[in-house]
Amino acid sequence: MTTPTSTDVLVVGAGPAGSAAAAWAARAGLDVVLADAAMFPRDKTCGDGLTPRAIGEMQKLGLEDWLRAHTVNQGLRAHGFGQTLLLPWPGPQSPGSALPDWGSAVARTELDDHLRTVAIKSGAQAIDGARAVGVRREGGRVAAVRFRGLDPARPGHEAEIACRWLVVADGVRSPLGKLLGREWHRDTVYAVAGRAYVDSDMSDDPWISSHLELRDEQGELVSGYGWIFPLGNGTVNLGAGTLATSSRPAEVAIKPLMQTYADTIGDDFGLAGPLRMATSALLPMGGAVTNVAGPNWALIGDAAACVNPLNGEGIDYGLETGRFVAEHISSGAGLGEAWRATLVEHYGESFSIARRLAGIATRPKVVAALGPAGMRSDWLMTLALRWMGNLVDEADRDRAARVWRWAGRQSMARDARPPFS
């Protein structure tokens, strides 16, 4: 297919956020180009888990049957401090809530490739191996993005694609976002996380597992948690993440920590063989970025630091922000301050209070003091799952949702730098 020189909507980055944005914009009748620096299928460091919130977004895209052909889980098995609790996904808590009561896990190599295919089938034109290296502006607007790799026959050649609207979905590092002025602030909590794949007898386990008492090689408690997400194919995704801030940086080597974690739980989960495809990443969280939009461009998903500070989840936010930005563009509502206000409206309060709580969790002594008490209470941990798992839907009006929103408002009012500002 001939490489286009212009388009209505140019989406840079074909992860869940970018592919969702491209699919929804194409379904709205817009001409869409979806460009990515990688050749698909490609891998990405991730836990591979799909929470009920992510499932709800994929249902909107028409992917429920595809998901149900993969592993389906019914909730979280929480381990730690001598306790194990089974915490089912809560499902809808109020009339109108869209959250289902089940989750899944799909390796990102497969998930991202499938979502990109959905965007193509919706009408978007996808381009592999095209790296965004510059922008051309006209006033405050982006008139075109310059790419390297649009023509495989001419390595190193650069060419432009002009656009009316630009959606930046190029991940946690967001090189294109940096060109547009994006800045990540590390004074609030961020994560260092790693994942690997390993053979397991519990690959078909109907529960995902989280170990809230994570210890290093010396047996010292680490601020973070480990996870086991069954993939239904004879393997599990095993990972570990630690929390940090600029004042309390993470001082743990993540890959050795994952091996220690695997050695500790190996017998309980029937782990066999070495850890494979072990990778790690640094995660901006909780909207800790500035310059998320301009007159005709917007950052979405990981590029906008839309990652849950309490569990590291970002796929759900990526899918949601992809849909939201397409709605903005197709309705003519504009971007710029309107897009930042949309992010604040949907995520500001929850990100603010979650960042504050996660910041407390960067102190191992606090975790050691509060962890055992929390794990002794099914009620408290069920409530924590709902809050930490981003399972308060905007339609929810029950007491737990009201308390979470009240706490978020109080936290926002005290933030030195609120989310997305």
Short mmCIF file of C-alpha atoms in Angstrom, two decimals:
data_model
loop_
_atom_site.label_atom_id
_atom_site.label_comp_id
_atom_site.label_asym_id
_atom_site.label_seq_id
_atom_site.Cartn_x
_atom_site.Cartn_y
_atom_site.Cartn_z
CA MET A 1 0.00 0.00 0.00
CA THR A 2 1.27 3.47 -0.86
CA THR A 3 2.46 5.41 2.16
CA PRO A 4 0.13 8.39 2.66
CA THR A 5 1.50 11.93 2.77
CA SER A 6 -1.44 13.31 4.76
CA THR A 7 -4.34 12.15 6.91
CA ASP A 8 -7.11 13.43 9.14
CA VAL A 9 -5.83 11.66 12.26
CA LEU A 10 -2.26 10.50 12.73
CA VAL A 11 -1.77 8.10 15.65
CA VAL A 12 1.83 7.45 16.67
CA GLY A 13 2.16 4.25 18.68
CA ALA A 14 0.14 1.06 18.12
CA GLY A 15 -0.20 -0.27 21.65
CA PRO A 16 -3.67 -0.60 23.23
CA ALA A 17 -4.12 3.19 23.52
CA GLY A 18 -3.08 3.99 19.96
CA SER A 19 -4.94 1.09 18.38
CA ALA A 20 -8.11 1.94 20.32
CA ALA A 21 -7.86 5.59 19.24
CA ALA A 22 -7.31 4.56 15.62
CA ALA A 23 -10.20 2.08 15.67
CA TRP A 24 -12.70 4.53 17.18
CA ALA A 25 -11.62 7.42 14.94
CA ALA A 26 -11.86 5.23 11.83
CA ARG A 27 -15.30 4.00 12.88
CA ALA A 28 -16.34 7.65 13.13
CA GLY A 29 -15.53 8.06 9.44
CA LEU A 30 -12.16 9.81 9.74
CA ASP A 31 -9.12 9.03 7.64
CA VAL A 32 -6.61 7.47 10.07
CA VAL A 33 -2.96 6.47 9.87
CA LEU A 34 -1.56 4.32 12.70
CA ALA A 35 2.25 4.36 12.77
CA ASP A 36 4.62 2.46 15.03
CA ALA A 37 8.41 2.22 15.23
CA ALA A 38 8.30 -1.58 15.67
CA MET A 39 7.44 -4.38 13.28
CA PHE A 40 4.41 -6.32 14.49
CA PRO A 41 3.95 -8.64 16.24
CA ARG A 42 6.23 -7.24 18.91
CA ASP A 43 6.63 -7.71 22.66
CA LYS A 44 6.29 -5.18 25.46
CA THR A 45 7.24 -5.36 29.13
CA CYS A 46 3.94 -5.88 30.91
CA GLY A 47 2.14 -8.07 33.39
CA ASP A 48 -0.34 -9.02 30.63
CA GLY A 49 -3.27 -8.81 33.05
CA LEU A 50 -6.64 -7.48 31.91
CA THR A 51 -8.75 -6.19 34.79
CA PRO A 52 -12.55 -5.96 34.55
CA ARG A 53 -12.16 -2.30 33.55
CA ALA A 54 -10.00 -3.31 30.59
CA ILE A 55 -12.45 -6.10 29.75
CA GLY A 56 -15.27 -3.56 29.64
CA GLU A 57 -13.40 -1.44 27.09
CA MET A 58 -12.61 -4.46 24.94
CA GLN A 59 -16.26 -5.46 25.04
CA LYS A 60 -17.08 -2.04 23.58
CA LEU A 61 -14.67 -2.83 20.74
CA GLY A 62 -16.50 -6.11 20.10
CA LEU A 63 -13.80 -8.41 21.49
CA GLU A 64 -15.58 -10.37 24.23
CA ASP A 65 -15.71 -13.67 22.29
CA TRP A 66 -12.01 -13.35 21.41
CA LEU A 67 -11.15 -12.75 25.07
CA ARG A 68 -13.22 -15.67 26.30
CA ALA A 69 -11.20 -17.94 24.02
CA HIS A 70 -8.26 -17.09 26.29
CA THR A 71 -7.89 -17.57 30.02
CA VAL A 72 -10.65 -16.13 32.20
CA ASN A 73 -10.09 -15.33 35.87
CA GLN A 74 -12.59 -14.59 38.60
CA GLY A 75 -10.55 -12.47 40.95
CA LEU A 76 -7.39 -11.98 42.98
CA ARG A 77 -5.67 -14.38 45.33
CA ALA A 78 -3.77 -12.15 47.75
CA HIS A 79 -0.82 -13.58 49.69
CA GLY A 80 1.22 -12.06 52.46
CA PHE A 81 2.13 -11.95 56.15
CA GLY A 82 0.99 -15.51 56.75
CA GLN A 83 -2.41 -15.05 55.11
CA THR A 84 -4.05 -15.97 51.79
CA LEU A 85 -7.33 -14.36 50.73
CA LEU A 86 -9.56 -15.03 47.72
CA LEU A 87 -11.04 -11.73 46.50
CA PRO A 88 -13.55 -12.10 43.64
CA TRP A 89 -13.87 -9.27 41.14
CA PRO A 90 -16.73 -7.17 42.52
CA GLY A 91 -18.61 -6.61 39.27
CA PRO A 92 -21.21 -3.83 38.90
CA GLN A 93 -21.87 -2.02 42.17
CA SER A 94 -24.56 0.38 40.93
CA PRO A 95 -27.17 0.50 38.16
CA GLY A 96 -25.47 1.67 34.98
CA SER A 97 -22.01 0.46 36.01
CA ALA A 98 -20.26 -1.09 33.01
CA LEU A 99 -17.68 -3.20 34.82
CA PRO A 100 -17.92 -6.97 34.28
CA ASP A 101 -17.12 -9.50 37.00
CA TRP A 102 -14.29 -11.30 35.22
CA GLY A 103 -10.77 -10.65 34.03
CA SER A 104 -8.25 -12.21 31.67
CA ALA A 105 -4.58 -12.23 30.72
CA VAL A 106 -3.16 -12.20 27.19
CA ALA A 107 0.51 -11.87 26.32
CA ARG A 108 1.19 -8.41 24.89
CA THR A 109 2.78 -9.91 21.78
CA GLU A 110 -0.66 -11.28 20.91
CA LEU A 111 -2.89 -8.62 22.48
CA ASP A 112 -1.30 -5.61 20.83
CA ASP A 113 -1.14 -7.33 17.44
CA HIS A 114 -4.83 -8.21 17.67
CA LEU A 115 -5.88 -4.72 18.73
CA ARG A 116 -3.86 -3.28 15.84
CA THR A 117 -5.68 -5.66 13.49
CA VAL A 118 -9.00 -4.41 14.91
CA ALA A 119 -7.92 -0.86 14.05
CA ILE A 120 -7.02 -1.92 10.50
CA LYS A 121 -10.34 -3.72 10.04
CA SER A 122 -12.07 -0.59 11.32
CA GLY A 123 -10.51 1.37 8.44
CA ALA A 124 -7.16 2.67 9.75
CA GLN A 125 -4.02 2.32 7.64
CA ALA A 126 -1.16 0.86 9.70
CA ILE A 127 2.53 1.47 9.03
CA ASP A 128 5.22 -0.63 10.69
CA GLY A 129 8.82 0.35 11.28
CA ALA A 130 8.18 4.09 11.09
CA ARG A 131 9.91 6.03 13.84
CA ALA A 132 8.75 9.59 14.57
CA VAL A 133 11.85 11.82 14.66
CA GLY A 134 10.49 15.35 14.37
CA VAL A 135 7.49 17.61 14.06
CA ARG A 136 6.68 20.57 11.85
CA ARG A 137 4.56 23.21 13.51
CA GLU A 138 2.42 26.00 12.16
CA GLY A 139 1.85 28.29 15.08
CA GLY A 140 0.94 26.10 18.05
CA ARG A 141 -0.47 23.35 15.85
CA VAL A 142 1.37 20.31 14.57
CA ALA A 143 1.19 20.38 10.78
CA ALA A 144 3.17 17.19 10.15
CA VAL A 145 5.29 14.53 11.78
CA ARG A 146 8.61 13.51 10.26
CA PHE A 147 9.37 9.79 10.18
CA ARG A 148 12.38 7.65 9.49
CA GLY A 149 11.61 4.25 7.96
CA LEU A 150 8.54 5.03 5.87
CA ASP A 151 10.37 3.70 2.80
CA PRO A 152 12.07 0.33 3.57
CA ALA A 153 13.99 0.59 0.30
CA ARG A 154 15.75 3.74 1.57
CA PRO A 155 17.13 3.17 5.08
CA GLY A 156 17.63 6.42 6.93
CA HIS A 157 15.38 8.36 4.57
CA GLU A 158 13.02 10.79 6.29
CA ALA A 159 9.62 11.92 5.11
CA GLU A 160 6.58 13.68 6.53
CA ILE A 161 2.97 12.76 7.07
CA ALA A 162 0.77 15.83 7.42
CA CYS A 163 -2.22 15.64 9.74
CA ARG A 164 -5.17 17.61 11.03
CA TRP A 165 -5.01 15.84 14.39
CA LEU A 166 -2.13 14.07 16.11
CA VAL A 167 -2.56 11.42 18.81
CA VAL A 168 0.63 10.54 20.70
CA ALA A 169 0.52 7.00 22.09
CA ASP A 170 4.19 6.05 22.03
CA GLY A 171 4.50 4.63 25.53
CA VAL A 172 6.07 5.47 28.87
CA ARG A 173 9.17 7.13 27.40
CA SER A 174 7.15 8.99 24.75
CA PRO A 175 9.96 10.34 22.54
CA LEU A 176 7.42 12.21 20.40
CA GLY A 177 5.81 13.61 23.53
CA LYS A 178 9.20 14.95 24.60
CA LEU A 179 9.56 16.73 21.27
CA LEU A 180 6.22 18.38 22.00
CA GLY A 181 7.26 19.46 25.51
CA ARG A 182 6.09 16.56 27.69
CA GLU A 183 7.86 16.49 31.05
CA TRP A 184 7.74 13.71 33.63
CA HIS A 185 7.90 14.68 37.31
CA ARG A 186 9.32 12.10 39.72
CA ASP A 187 8.43 13.80 42.98
CA THR A 188 5.30 11.63 43.11
CA VAL A 189 5.42 7.86 43.07
CA TYR A 190 6.67 5.85 40.08
CA ALA A 191 7.47 2.17 39.60
CA VAL A 192 10.31 -0.03 38.47
CA ALA A 193 8.82 -3.30 37.28
CA GLY A 194 9.92 -6.46 35.51
CA ARG A 195 8.27 -9.51 34.09
CA ALA A 196 9.21 -12.92 32.73
CA TYR A 197 7.49 -16.07 31.49
CA VAL A 198 7.89 -19.44 33.17
CA ASP A 199 6.30 -22.88 32.78
CA SER A 200 3.76 -23.65 35.49
CA ASP A 201 1.33 -26.37 36.59
CA MET A 202 -1.11 -23.56 37.42
CA SER A 203 -1.35 -21.99 34.00
CA ASP A 204 -5.13 -22.60 34.03
CA ASP A 205 -5.66 -21.24 37.54
CA PRO A 206 -8.91 -19.20 37.61
CA TRP A 207 -7.30 -16.65 39.97
CA ILE A 208 -4.52 -14.16 39.45
CA SER A 209 -2.13 -14.01 42.38
CA SER A 210 -0.45 -11.10 44.10
CA HIS A 211 2.16 -11.39 46.84
CA LEU A 212 2.06 -8.26 48.97
CA GLU A 213 4.98 -9.36 51.11
CA LEU A 214 7.88 -9.13 48.66
CA ARG A 215 11.39 -9.79 49.98
CA ASP A 216 14.83 -9.51 48.42
CA GLU A 217 17.75 -11.96 48.52
CA GLN A 218 18.64 -10.86 52.06
CA GLY A 219 15.08 -11.40 53.25
CA GLU A 220 14.43 -7.67 53.62
CA LEU A 221 10.92 -6.39 52.90
CA VAL A 222 10.66 -4.47 49.63
CA SER A 223 8.14 -1.70 48.86
CA GLY A 224 6.21 -3.40 46.10
CA TYR A 225 4.58 -6.68 45.20
CA GLY A 226 4.98 -9.77 43.05
CA TRP A 227 2.43 -11.30 40.73
CA ILE A 228 1.52 -14.50 38.94
CA PHE A 229 -0.89 -14.16 36.01
CA PRO A 230 -1.93 -17.50 34.44
CA LEU A 231 -1.97 -17.43 30.64
CA GLY A 232 -3.72 -20.76 29.98
CA ASN A 233 -0.99 -22.04 27.66
CA GLY A 234 1.25 -23.87 30.07
CA THR A 235 2.96 -20.70 31.23
CA VAL A 236 2.41 -17.83 33.64
CA ASN A 237 3.53 -14.23 33.59
CA LEU A 238 5.68 -13.75 36.68
CA GLY A 239 6.69 -10.27 37.70
CA ALA A 240 7.68 -7.93 40.47
CA GLY A 241 7.49 -4.19 40.90
CA THR A 242 8.86 -1.71 43.40
CA LEU A 243 7.63 1.79 44.17
CA ALA A 244 9.83 4.87 44.41
CA THR A 245 9.92 8.66 44.39
CA SER A 246 12.74 11.09 43.67
CA SER A 247 13.32 11.41 47.43
CA ARG A 248 13.12 7.64 48.00
CA PRO A 249 14.52 6.05 44.82
CA ALA A 250 14.29 2.33 44.21
CA GLU A 251 17.55 0.64 45.11
CA VAL A 252 16.63 -2.91 44.12
CA ALA A 253 17.92 -4.77 41.05
CA ILE A 254 14.62 -5.89 39.56
CA LYS A 255 15.71 -9.03 37.65
CA PRO A 256 17.48 -10.64 40.64
CA LEU A 257 14.41 -9.72 42.70
CA MET A 258 12.20 -11.59 40.22
CA GLN A 259 14.43 -14.67 40.48
CA THR A 260 14.32 -14.55 44.28
CA TYR A 261 10.54 -14.23 44.10
CA ALA A 262 10.31 -17.20 41.71
CA ASP A 263 12.53 -19.31 43.96
CA THR A 264 10.37 -18.43 46.97
CA ILE A 265 7.00 -19.36 45.45
CA GLY A 266 8.15 -21.95 42.91
CA ASP A 267 6.84 -25.04 44.72
CA ASP A 268 3.46 -23.46 45.52
CA PHE A 269 2.83 -22.58 41.86
CA GLY A 270 4.45 -25.55 40.16
CA LEU A 271 7.05 -23.40 38.43
CA ALA A 272 9.50 -25.30 36.23
CA GLY A 273 12.50 -24.22 34.22
CA PRO A 274 14.18 -20.84 33.89
CA LEU A 275 12.60 -17.40 33.68
CA ARG A 276 12.28 -16.51 30.00
CA MET A 277 12.09 -13.15 28.23
CA ALA A 278 12.84 -11.26 31.45
CA THR A 279 12.55 -7.51 30.83
CA SER A 280 12.04 -4.44 32.99
CA ALA A 281 10.70 -0.93 32.62
CA LEU A 282 10.37 2.39 34.44
CA LEU A 283 6.74 3.52 34.79
CA PRO A 284 5.54 7.12 35.20
CA MET A 285 2.28 6.90 37.11
CA GLY A 286 -0.75 8.85 38.19
CA GLY A 287 -0.68 11.59 35.55
CA ALA A 288 2.75 12.85 36.68
CA VAL A 289 3.40 14.69 33.42
CA THR A 290 2.90 18.20 32.08
CA ASN A 291 2.12 19.35 28.52
CA VAL A 292 -0.31 16.57 27.65
CA ALA A 293 -1.98 18.42 24.78
CA GLY A 294 -1.85 21.26 22.28
CA PRO A 295 -4.37 22.79 19.87
CA ASN A 296 -4.51 19.71 17.64
CA TRP A 297 -2.48 17.08 19.50
CA ALA A 298 -2.91 14.98 22.63
CA LEU A 299 -1.01 12.42 24.67
CA ILE A 300 -2.90 9.30 25.71
CA GLY A 301 -2.28 6.10 27.69
CA ASP A 302 1.21 5.52 29.05
CA ALA A 303 2.51 8.62 27.26
CA ALA A 304 0.24 10.68 29.52
CA ALA A 305 1.33 8.66 32.59
CA CYS A 306 -2.11 7.07 32.79
CA VAL A 307 -0.88 4.19 34.95
CA ASN A 308 -2.48 3.19 38.25
CA PRO A 309 -0.07 4.12 41.10
CA LEU A 310 -1.39 1.30 43.28
CA ASN A 311 -1.13 -1.67 40.94
CA GLY A 312 0.80 -0.58 37.84
CA GLU A 313 -2.18 -1.24 35.54
CA GLY A 314 -2.27 0.83 32.37
CA ILE A 315 -4.04 -1.16 29.65
CA ASP A 316 -7.50 -0.10 30.84
CA TYR A 317 -6.56 3.59 30.85
CA GLY A 318 -4.93 3.20 27.44
CA LEU A 319 -8.09 1.74 25.93
CA GLU A 320 -10.27 4.37 27.62
CA THR A 321 -8.16 7.37 26.63
CA GLY A 322 -8.02 6.05 23.07
CA ARG A 323 -11.82 6.09 22.96
CA PHE A 324 -12.06 9.46 24.70
CA VAL A 325 -9.64 11.22 22.34
CA ALA A 326 -11.41 9.84 19.28
CA GLU A 327 -14.69 11.19 20.66
CA HIS A 328 -13.08 14.61 21.15
CA ILE A 329 -11.76 14.68 17.60
CA SER A 330 -14.84 13.31 15.85
CA SER A 331 -17.18 15.65 17.75
CA GLY A 332 -15.10 18.71 16.94
CA ALA A 333 -14.67 19.42 20.66
CA GLY A 334 -11.00 20.22 20.17
CA LEU A 335 -7.97 19.24 22.20
CA GLY A 336 -5.54 21.50 24.09
CA GLU A 337 -6.92 22.51 27.48
CA ALA A 338 -10.13 20.59 26.75
CA TRP A 339 -8.14 17.33 26.59
CA ARG A 340 -6.25 18.04 29.81
CA ALA A 341 -9.57 18.83 31.50
CA THR A 342 -10.96 15.49 30.28
CA LEU A 343 -8.04 13.60 31.80
CA VAL A 344 -8.47 15.49 35.07
CA GLU A 345 -12.22 14.85 35.09
CA HIS A 346 -11.87 11.11 34.60
CA TYR A 347 -8.67 10.39 36.52
CA GLY A 348 -7.52 13.39 38.54
CA GLU A 349 -9.09 12.59 41.90
CA SER A 350 -8.37 8.85 41.83
CA PHE A 351 -4.78 9.38 40.65
CA SER A 352 -4.18 11.99 43.35
CA ILE A 353 -5.28 9.85 46.27
CA ALA A 354 -3.69 6.73 44.77
CA ARG A 355 -0.36 8.55 44.42
CA ARG A 356 -0.57 9.61 48.05
CA LEU A 357 -1.32 6.09 49.27
CA ALA A 358 1.35 4.57 47.05
CA GLY A 359 3.85 7.10 48.37
CA ILE A 360 3.20 5.80 51.87
CA ALA A 361 3.87 2.29 50.55
CA THR A 362 7.39 3.31 49.51
CA ARG A 363 8.30 3.03 53.21
CA PRO A 364 8.99 -0.65 54.05
CA LYS A 365 8.46 -0.02 57.79
CA VAL A 366 4.94 1.22 57.10
CA VAL A 367 4.21 -1.83 54.94
CA ALA A 368 5.55 -4.12 57.69
CA ALA A 369 3.33 -2.41 60.27
CA LEU A 370 0.08 -2.20 58.28
CA GLY A 371 0.34 -5.25 56.03
CA PRO A 372 -0.46 -7.95 58.59
CA ALA A 373 -3.50 -6.05 59.90
CA GLY A 374 -4.84 -5.53 56.40
CA MET A 375 -4.39 -9.16 55.40
CA ARG A 376 -6.38 -10.31 58.44
CA SER A 377 -9.51 -8.55 57.16
CA ASP A 378 -11.45 -9.92 54.19
CA TRP A 379 -13.63 -6.80 54.23
CA LEU A 380 -10.71 -4.40 54.19
CA MET A 381 -8.89 -6.29 51.44
CA THR A 382 -12.06 -6.49 49.32
CA LEU A 383 -12.39 -2.73 49.65
CA ALA A 384 -8.70 -2.31 48.83
CA LEU A 385 -9.07 -4.50 45.73
CA ARG A 386 -11.86 -2.28 44.47
CA TRP A 387 -9.95 0.94 45.09
CA MET A 388 -6.50 -0.29 44.12
CA GLY A 389 -7.80 -2.15 41.07
CA ASN A 390 -9.50 0.91 39.57
CA LEU A 391 -12.86 -0.79 39.98
CA VAL A 392 -14.91 2.25 40.95
CA ASP A 393 -16.96 2.97 37.86
CA GLU A 394 -18.14 6.51 37.15
CA ALA A 395 -21.72 5.29 37.52
CA ASP A 396 -21.12 3.86 41.02
CA ARG A 397 -22.88 5.71 43.84
CA ASP A 398 -22.44 3.26 46.72
CA ARG A 399 -20.64 4.17 49.95
CA ALA A 400 -17.23 2.84 48.87
CA ALA A 401 -17.35 4.91 45.68
CA ARG A 402 -18.43 8.03 47.58
CA VAL A 403 -15.60 7.65 50.10
CA TRP A 404 -13.05 7.16 47.31
CA ARG A 405 -14.23 10.26 45.48
CA TRP A 406 -14.30 12.33 48.68
CA ALA A 407 -10.73 11.26 49.48
CA GLY A 408 -9.71 12.12 45.95
CA ARG A 409 -11.15 15.63 46.19
CA GLN A 410 -9.39 16.24 49.49
CA SER A 411 -6.11 14.96 48.07
CA MET A 412 -6.38 17.09 44.90
CA ALA A 413 -6.90 20.20 47.00
CA ARG A 414 -3.60 19.52 48.77
CA ASP A 415 -1.48 18.54 45.76
CA ALA A 416 1.47 20.79 45.07
CA ARG A 417 1.29 19.55 41.48
CA PRO A 418 -2.07 17.92 40.66
CA PRO A 419 -2.22 15.20 38.00
CA PHE A 420 -1.59 16.42 34.42
CA SER A 421 -0.42 19.85 35.53
#
